[in-house]
Amino acid sequence: MKDWSGVGEAYSASYSALCAGTFVTMREALGEPHGRSLVDVGAGDGTLAAMWTAEGWTVTACEPESTMRAVSHRRHPLIDTIDGTLPTLPFADGAFDVAIANFVLNHVPSPRSAAAELRRVSRGAVVATTWTLSPSWLWAEITERAGIAPFAGPRLPDDEDFERTADGFGRMLQEAGLQRVEVTELDWTWIADPRALWRSVEGGVAGAGALYARLDQVDRQQFRTAFDQVVDERSANGFLPLAHRAAVAVSAAR
C-alpha cells in the first residue's frame, strides 16, 4: 500500500511504459473489439486507455488520482477520463462489455471487494493483473548497497491480503466471486531509461519514491551513488534491461 498522490507527471515519464507491457497479452485474451465498450479502472496517465482506443474499443478511463487524470486529459484529450475509485465505481451494473484493472488490485485496501466491483460493472469479461516479480527488486538491491533501511509501508491485514503468485491471484479473484478465471504469467524485460527511473524516485513514485522522500541529505546521496553504481554495471547502450513478471487473469463473461 503506497500513496500515489501528486505523482502523475513522474509516473507518466517512467513506469507508465513498463505497466503497458501487459497490453498485448490482454488484447489477445479479449480478441477483436467488434464494437464493444471497455472501462480501464485505475487508468493512470491514460497510456493503456489510448492503446485500447487505437485498437477500436470504446473506452472510458477511470482514475481517482487528480494529477494522473490531468496528464491523461492533456495527453489523450479525446478519451473520456473520469474520477472514480474502487470499490465503488460510478457506473451502473453491467455498464461495460469489459472491465480492465492493470496493476490495480495490488494497490487497493480490499482486493476482493475491488474485484467484485469490476465484476459488477462488466457484462462480459474482467481482466486484471498483478506483479509476481515487481520493480521493487531493483530498488531493494540499491537500498541494500546504500546501507539504508528498506521502505516498509503499511500492509494489508491477513484477511485482505493474497499470495503474490499466479495461483494466489486466481484464488483471490475466485473468492471475490469471479468465475471461470484463467491466469497466465507473463515475463518481459523492460529497457528502462535510467533518467526516467531517477525521475520516478525524485517524483515520489511507488516504494522507492516514498523511501527517498523520507531520507536526509546524506542518505539521499548514498542512495544516488548506489543507483549510479547499478546503472554503470548493468546498462547497455545507455539503457537498463530489467526483468519483470506479471500474472494476467481473465474472468469470462457471466
PDB file of N, CA, C and O in Angstrom, residues 171-223:
ATOM      1  N   ARG A 171      -6.900 -17.464  -6.968  1.00  0.00           N
ATOM      2  CA  ARG A 171      -7.750 -17.841  -5.829  1.00  0.00           C
ATOM      3  C   ARG A 171      -8.459 -16.620  -5.257  1.00  0.00           C
ATOM      4  O   ARG A 171      -9.648 -16.672  -4.924  1.00  0.00           O
ATOM      5  N   MET A 172      -7.729 -15.507  -5.134  1.00  0.00           N
ATOM      6  CA  MET A 172      -8.338 -14.295  -4.600  1.00  0.00           C
ATOM      7  C   MET A 172      -9.508 -13.847  -5.467  1.00  0.00           C
ATOM      8  O   MET A 172     -10.581 -13.482  -4.961  1.00  0.00           O
ATOM      9  N   LEU A 173      -9.344 -13.877  -6.781  1.00  0.00           N
ATOM     10  CA  LEU A 173     -10.417 -13.456  -7.674  1.00  0.00           C
ATOM     11  C   LEU A 173     -11.624 -14.385  -7.568  1.00  0.00           C
ATOM     12  O   LEU A 173     -12.782 -13.924  -7.592  1.00  0.00           O
ATOM     13  N   GLN A 174     -11.374 -15.669  -7.432  1.00  0.00           N
ATOM     14  CA  GLN A 174     -12.481 -16.615  -7.263  1.00  0.00           C
ATOM     15  C   GLN A 174     -13.192 -16.380  -5.943  1.00  0.00           C
ATOM     16  O   GLN A 174     -14.435 -16.451  -5.869  1.00  0.00           O
ATOM     17  N   GLU A 175     -12.440 -16.071  -4.893  1.00  0.00           N
ATOM     18  CA  GLU A 175     -13.048 -15.752  -3.597  1.00  0.00           C
ATOM     19  C   GLU A 175     -13.904 -14.492  -3.687  1.00  0.00           C
ATOM     20  O   GLU A 175     -14.869 -14.331  -2.931  1.00  0.00           O
ATOM     21  N   ALA A 176     -13.564 -13.614  -4.624  1.00  0.00           N
ATOM     22  CA  ALA A 176     -14.340 -12.385  -4.824  1.00  0.00           C
ATOM     23  C   ALA A 176     -15.603 -12.626  -5.634  1.00  0.00           C
ATOM     24  O   ALA A 176     -16.403 -11.702  -5.821  1.00  0.00           O
ATOM     25  N   GLY A 177     -15.788 -13.842  -6.145  1.00  0.00           N
ATOM     26  CA  GLY A 177     -16.986 -14.176  -6.883  1.00  0.00           C
ATOM     27  C   GLY A 177     -16.819 -14.229  -8.384  1.00  0.00           C
ATOM     28  O   GLY A 177     -17.788 -14.469  -9.112  1.00  0.00           O
ATOM     29  N   LEU A 178     -15.601 -14.012  -8.881  1.00  0.00           N
ATOM     30  CA  LEU A 178     -15.374 -14.113 -10.320  1.00  0.00           C
ATOM     31  C   LEU A 178     -15.333 -15.585 -10.723  1.00  0.00           C
ATOM     32  O   LEU A 178     -14.823 -16.430  -9.976  1.00  0.00           O
ATOM     33  N   GLN A 179     -15.878 -15.868 -11.876  1.00  0.00           N
ATOM     34  CA  GLN A 179     -16.000 -17.251 -12.333  1.00  0.00           C
ATOM     35  C   GLN A 179     -15.148 -17.495 -13.567  1.00  0.00           C
ATOM     36  O   GLN A 179     -14.795 -16.578 -14.289  1.00  0.00           O
ATOM     37  N   ARG A 180     -14.825 -18.762 -13.771  1.00  0.00           N
ATOM     38  CA  ARG A 180     -14.041 -19.200 -14.941  1.00  0.00           C
ATOM     39  C   ARG A 180     -12.789 -18.337 -15.105  1.00  0.00           C
ATOM     40  O   ARG A 180     -12.524 -17.786 -16.177  1.00  0.00           O
ATOM     41  N   VAL A 181     -12.041 -18.242 -14.017  1.00  0.00           N
ATOM     42  CA  VAL A 181     -10.832 -17.419 -14.007  1.00  0.00           C
ATOM     43  C   VAL A 181      -9.664 -18.228 -14.554  1.00  0.00           C
ATOM     44  O   VAL A 181      -9.374 -19.334 -14.084  1.00  0.00           O
ATOM     45  N   GLU A 182      -8.997 -17.684 -15.547  1.00  0.00           N
ATOM     46  CA  GLU A 182      -7.778 -18.279 -16.089  1.00  0.00           C
ATOM     47  C   GLU A 182      -6.638 -17.292 -15.902  1.00  0.00           C
ATOM     48  O   GLU A 182      -6.761 -16.120 -16.252  1.00  0.00           O
ATOM     49  N   VAL A 183      -5.520 -17.773 -15.353  1.00  0.00           N
ATOM     50  CA  VAL A 183      -4.383 -16.911 -15.056  1.00  0.00           C
ATOM     51  C   VAL A 183      -3.151 -17.436 -15.784  1.00  0.00           C
ATOM     52  O   VAL A 183      -2.843 -18.634 -15.715  1.00  0.00           O
ATOM     53  N   THR A 184      -2.469 -16.544 -16.468  1.00  0.00           N
ATOM     54  CA  THR A 184      -1.191 -16.875 -17.090  1.00  0.00           C
ATOM     55  C   THR A 184      -0.126 -15.929 -16.540  1.00  0.00           C
ATOM     56  O   THR A 184      -0.449 -14.837 -16.049  1.00  0.00           O
ATOM     57  N   GLU A 185       1.121 -16.363 -16.618  1.00  0.00           N
ATOM     58  CA  GLU A 185       2.225 -15.489 -16.207  1.00  0.00           C
ATOM     59  C   GLU A 185       2.962 -14.981 -17.436  1.00  0.00           C
ATOM     60  O   GLU A 185       3.217 -15.735 -18.375  1.00  0.00           O
ATOM     61  N   LEU A 186       3.299 -13.721 -17.376  1.00  0.00           N
ATOM     62  CA  LEU A 186       3.988 -13.059 -18.471  1.00  0.00           C
ATOM     63  C   LEU A 186       5.328 -12.551 -17.975  1.00  0.00           C
ATOM     64  O   LEU A 186       5.389 -11.790 -16.992  1.00  0.00           O
ATOM     65  N   ASP A 187       6.409 -12.962 -18.635  1.00  0.00           N
ATOM     66  CA  ASP A 187       7.752 -12.460 -18.341  1.00  0.00           C
ATOM     67  C   ASP A 187       8.179 -11.523 -19.464  1.00  0.00           C
ATOM     68  O   ASP A 187       7.992 -11.838 -20.638  1.00  0.00           O
ATOM     69  N   TRP A 188       8.748 -10.384 -19.097  1.00  0.00           N
ATOM     70  CA  TRP A 188       9.308  -9.498 -20.117  1.00  0.00           C
ATOM     71  C   TRP A 188      10.409  -8.642 -19.511  1.00  0.00           C
ATOM     72  O   TRP A 188      10.524  -8.519 -18.290  1.00  0.00           O
ATOM     73  N   THR A 189      11.232  -8.103 -20.387  1.00  0.00           N
ATOM     74  CA  THR A 189      12.326  -7.231 -19.970  1.00  0.00           C
ATOM     75  C   THR A 189      12.008  -5.808 -20.405  1.00  0.00           C
ATOM     76  O   THR A 189      11.776  -5.544 -21.591  1.00  0.00           O
ATOM     77  N   TRP A 190      11.982  -4.936 -19.440  1.00  0.00           N
ATOM     78  CA  TRP A 190      11.750  -3.521 -19.706  1.00  0.00           C
ATOM     79  C   TRP A 190      13.106  -2.854 -19.934  1.00  0.00           C
ATOM     80  O   TRP A 190      13.995  -2.937 -19.078  1.00  0.00           O
ATOM     81  N   ILE A 191      13.269  -2.210 -21.069  1.00  0.00           N
ATOM     82  CA  ILE A 191      14.506  -1.494 -21.357  1.00  0.00           C
ATOM     83  C   ILE A 191      14.318  -0.062 -20.848  1.00  0.00           C
ATOM     84  O   ILE A 191      13.750   0.799 -21.537  1.00  0.00           O
ATOM     85  N   ALA A 192      14.776   0.161 -19.639  1.00  0.00           N
ATOM     86  CA  ALA A 192      14.467   1.398 -18.929  1.00  0.00           C
ATOM     87  C   ALA A 192      15.535   2.465 -19.149  1.00  0.00           C
ATOM     88  O   ALA A 192      16.736   2.167 -19.208  1.00  0.00           O
ATOM     89  N   ASP A 193      15.086   3.685 -19.253  1.00  0.00           N
ATOM     90  CA  ASP A 193      15.974   4.839 -19.300  1.00  0.00           C
ATOM     91  C   ASP A 193      16.325   5.213 -17.856  1.00  0.00           C
ATOM     92  O   ASP A 193      15.431   5.547 -17.073  1.00  0.00           O
ATOM     93  N   PRO A 194      17.595   5.157 -17.458  1.00  0.00           N
ATOM     94  CA  PRO A 194      17.952   5.492 -16.074  1.00  0.00           C
ATOM     95  C   PRO A 194      17.488   6.882 -15.653  1.00  0.00           C
ATOM     96  O   PRO A 194      17.146   7.105 -14.484  1.00  0.00           O
ATOM     97  N   ARG A 195      17.447   7.819 -16.591  1.00  0.00           N
ATOM     98  CA  ARG A 195      16.982   9.168 -16.252  1.00  0.00           C
ATOM     99  C   ARG A 195      15.511   9.146 -15.845  1.00  0.00           C
ATOM    100  O   ARG A 195      15.107   9.861 -14.919  1.00  0.00           O
ATOM    101  N   ALA A 196      14.714   8.332 -16.532  1.00  0.00           N
ATOM    102  CA  ALA A 196      13.305   8.213 -16.183  1.00  0.00           C
ATOM    103  C   ALA A 196      13.142   7.519 -14.834  1.00  0.00           C
ATOM    104  O   ALA A 196      12.282   7.899 -14.026  1.00  0.00           O
ATOM    105  N   LEU A 197      13.967   6.498 -14.583  1.00  0.00           N
ATOM    106  CA  LEU A 197      13.910   5.824 -13.287  1.00  0.00           C
ATOM    107  C   LEU A 197      14.217   6.797 -12.158  1.00  0.00           C
ATOM    108  O   LEU A 197      13.533   6.800 -11.123  1.00  0.00           O
ATOM    109  N   TRP A 198      15.242   7.612 -12.371  1.00  0.00           N
ATOM    110  CA  TRP A 198      15.584   8.553 -11.298  1.00  0.00           C
ATOM    111  C   TRP A 198      14.494   9.608 -11.127  1.00  0.00           C
ATOM    112  O   TRP A 198      14.209  10.049 -10.015  1.00  0.00           O
ATOM    113  N   ARG A 199      13.871   9.996 -12.207  1.00  0.00           N
ATOM    114  CA  ARG A 199      12.759  10.942 -12.086  1.00  0.00           C
ATOM    115  C   ARG A 199      11.630  10.348 -11.256  1.00  0.00           C
ATOM    116  O   ARG A 199      10.970  11.046 -10.487  1.00  0.00           O
ATOM    117  N   SER A 200      11.404   9.045 -11.394  1.00  0.00           N
ATOM    118  CA  SER A 200      10.367   8.401 -10.590  1.00  0.00           C
ATOM    119  C   SER A 200      10.705   8.470  -9.108  1.00  0.00           C
ATOM    120  O   SER A 200       9.815   8.645  -8.268  1.00  0.00           O
ATOM    121  N   VAL A 201      11.983   8.342  -8.792  1.00  0.00           N
ATOM    122  CA  VAL A 201      12.406   8.426  -7.397  1.00  0.00           C
ATOM    123  C   VAL A 201      12.173   9.835  -6.856  1.00  0.00           C
ATOM    124  O   VAL A 201      11.536  10.029  -5.814  1.00  0.00           O
ATOM    125  N   GLU A 202      12.678  10.822  -7.566  1.00  0.00           N
ATOM    126  CA  GLU A 202      12.525  12.203  -7.100  1.00  0.00           C
ATOM    127  C   GLU A 202      11.064  12.653  -7.128  1.00  0.00           C
ATOM    128  O   GLU A 202      10.678  13.548  -6.361  1.00  0.00           O
ATOM    129  N   GLY A 203      10.257  12.017  -7.997  1.00  0.00           N
ATOM    130  CA  GLY A 203       8.847  12.376  -8.083  1.00  0.00           C
ATOM    131  C   GLY A 203       7.959  11.647  -7.098  1.00  0.00           C
ATOM    132  O   GLY A 203       6.747  11.848  -7.093  1.00  0.00           O
ATOM    133  N   GLY A 204       8.541  10.774  -6.262  1.00  0.00           N
ATOM    134  CA  GLY A 204       7.768  10.112  -5.219  1.00  0.00           C
ATOM    135  C   GLY A 204       6.980   8.899  -5.661  1.00  0.00           C
ATOM    136  O   GLY A 204       6.052   8.477  -4.972  1.00  0.00           O
ATOM    137  N   VAL A 205       7.341   8.300  -6.802  1.00  0.00           N
ATOM    138  CA  VAL A 205       6.578   7.177  -7.330  1.00  0.00           C
ATOM    139  C   VAL A 205       6.916   5.895  -6.587  1.00  0.00           C
ATOM    140  O   VAL A 205       8.095   5.567  -6.398  1.00  0.00           O
ATOM    141  N   ALA A 206       5.885   5.176  -6.161  1.00  0.00           N
ATOM    142  CA  ALA A 206       5.992   3.838  -5.579  1.00  0.00           C
ATOM    143  C   ALA A 206       6.892   3.828  -4.335  1.00  0.00           C
ATOM    144  O   ALA A 206       7.161   4.860  -3.726  1.00  0.00           O
ATOM    145  N   GLY A 207       7.354   2.618  -3.972  1.00  0.00           N
ATOM    146  CA  GLY A 207       8.100   2.478  -2.722  1.00  0.00           C
ATOM    147  C   GLY A 207       9.416   3.217  -2.714  1.00  0.00           C
ATOM    148  O   GLY A 207       9.804   3.807  -1.703  1.00  0.00           O
ATOM    149  N   ALA A 208      10.138   3.190  -3.847  1.00  0.00           N
ATOM    150  CA  ALA A 208      11.430   3.879  -3.900  1.00  0.00           C
ATOM    151  C   ALA A 208      11.254   5.374  -3.725  1.00  0.00           C
ATOM    152  O   ALA A 208      12.040   6.035  -3.032  1.00  0.00           O
ATOM    153  N   GLY A 209      10.221   5.938  -4.348  1.00  0.00           N
ATOM    154  CA  GLY A 209       9.960   7.368  -4.195  1.00  0.00           C
ATOM    155  C   GLY A 209       9.557   7.730  -2.779  1.00  0.00           C
ATOM    156  O   GLY A 209       9.979   8.770  -2.252  1.00  0.00           O
ATOM    157  N   ALA A 210       8.744   6.872  -2.148  1.00  0.00           N
ATOM    158  CA  ALA A 210       8.338   7.121  -0.767  1.00  0.00           C
ATOM    159  C   ALA A 210       9.538   7.045   0.174  1.00  0.00           C
ATOM    160  O   ALA A 210       9.667   7.848   1.110  1.00  0.00           O
ATOM    161  N   LEU A 211      10.418   6.076  -0.066  1.00  0.00           N
ATOM    162  CA  LEU A 211      11.624   5.953   0.747  1.00  0.00           C
ATOM    163  C   LEU A 211      12.506   7.185   0.597  1.00  0.00           C
ATOM    164  O   LEU A 211      12.950   7.779   1.584  1.00  0.00           O
ATOM    165  N   TYR A 212      12.759   7.581  -0.637  1.00  0.00           N
ATOM    166  CA  TYR A 212      13.662   8.707  -0.906  1.00  0.00           C
ATOM    167  C   TYR A 212      13.137   9.989  -0.255  1.00  0.00           C
ATOM    168  O   TYR A 212      13.932  10.789   0.269  1.00  0.00           O
ATOM    169  N   ALA A 213      11.841  10.179  -0.265  1.00  0.00           N
ATOM    170  CA  ALA A 213      11.257  11.394   0.315  1.00  0.00           C
ATOM    171  C   ALA A 213      11.531  11.504   1.815  1.00  0.00           C
ATOM    172  O   ALA A 213      11.560  12.608   2.364  1.00  0.00           O
ATOM    173  N   ARG A 214      11.762  10.378   2.464  1.00  0.00           N
ATOM    174  CA  ARG A 214      11.965  10.368   3.918  1.00  0.00           C
ATOM    175  C   ARG A 214      13.434  10.467   4.317  1.00  0.00           C
ATOM    176  O   ARG A 214      13.746  10.601   5.498  1.00  0.00           O
ATOM    177  N   LEU A 215      14.339  10.382   3.347  1.00  0.00           N
ATOM    178  CA  LEU A 215      15.765  10.353   3.662  1.00  0.00           C
ATOM    179  C   LEU A 215      16.310  11.754   3.906  1.00  0.00           C
ATOM    180  O   LEU A 215      15.838  12.732   3.327  1.00  0.00           O
ATOM    181  N   ASP A 216      17.347  11.822   4.739  1.00  0.00           N
ATOM    182  CA  ASP A 216      18.056  13.096   4.880  1.00  0.00           C
ATOM    183  C   ASP A 216      19.048  13.238   3.723  1.00  0.00           C
ATOM    184  O   ASP A 216      19.192  12.342   2.877  1.00  0.00           O
ATOM    185  N   GLN A 217      19.747  14.357   3.671  1.00  0.00           N
ATOM    186  CA  GLN A 217      20.598  14.657   2.526  1.00  0.00           C
ATOM    187  C   GLN A 217      21.741  13.648   2.377  1.00  0.00           C
ATOM    188  O   GLN A 217      22.100  13.263   1.254  1.00  0.00           O
ATOM    189  N   VAL A 218      22.301  13.201   3.483  1.00  0.00           N
ATOM    190  CA  VAL A 218      23.402  12.234   3.426  1.00  0.00           C
ATOM    191  C   VAL A 218      22.926  10.908   2.848  1.00  0.00           C
ATOM    192  O   VAL A 218      23.559  10.327   1.947  1.00  0.00           O
ATOM    193  N   ASP A 219      21.797  10.414   3.355  1.00  0.00           N
ATOM    194  CA  ASP A 219      21.278   9.142   2.861  1.00  0.00           C
ATOM    195  C   ASP A 219      20.819   9.253   1.414  1.00  0.00           C
ATOM    196  O   ASP A 219      20.926   8.287   0.641  1.00  0.00           O
ATOM    197  N   ARG A 220      20.301  10.410   1.034  1.00  0.00           N
ATOM    198  CA  ARG A 220      19.919  10.591  -0.373  1.00  0.00           C
ATOM    199  C   ARG A 220      21.134  10.479  -1.288  1.00  0.00           C
ATOM    200  O   ARG A 220      21.063   9.873  -2.373  1.00  0.00           O
ATOM    201  N   GLN A 221      22.243  11.014  -0.860  1.00  0.00           N
ATOM    202  CA  GLN A 221      23.458  10.922  -1.668  1.00  0.00           C
ATOM    203  C   GLN A 221      23.932   9.474  -1.758  1.00  0.00           C
ATOM    204  O   GLN A 221      24.368   9.015  -2.826  1.00  0.00           O
ATOM    205  N   GLN A 222      23.857   8.742  -0.648  1.00  0.00           N
ATOM    206  CA  GLN A 222      24.241   7.332  -0.665  1.00  0.00           C
ATOM    207  C   GLN A 222      23.330   6.538  -1.603  1.00  0.00           C
ATOM    208  O   GLN A 222      23.786   5.644  -2.338  1.00  0.00           O
ATOM    209  N   PHE A 223      22.047   6.869  -1.565  1.00  0.00           N
ATOM    210  CA  PHE A 223      21.081   6.184  -2.431  1.00  0.00           C
ATOM    211  C   PHE A 223      21.397   6.468  -3.895  1.00  0.00           C
ATOM    212  O   PHE A 223      21.395   5.558  -4.735  1.00  0.00           O
TER     213      PHE A 223
END
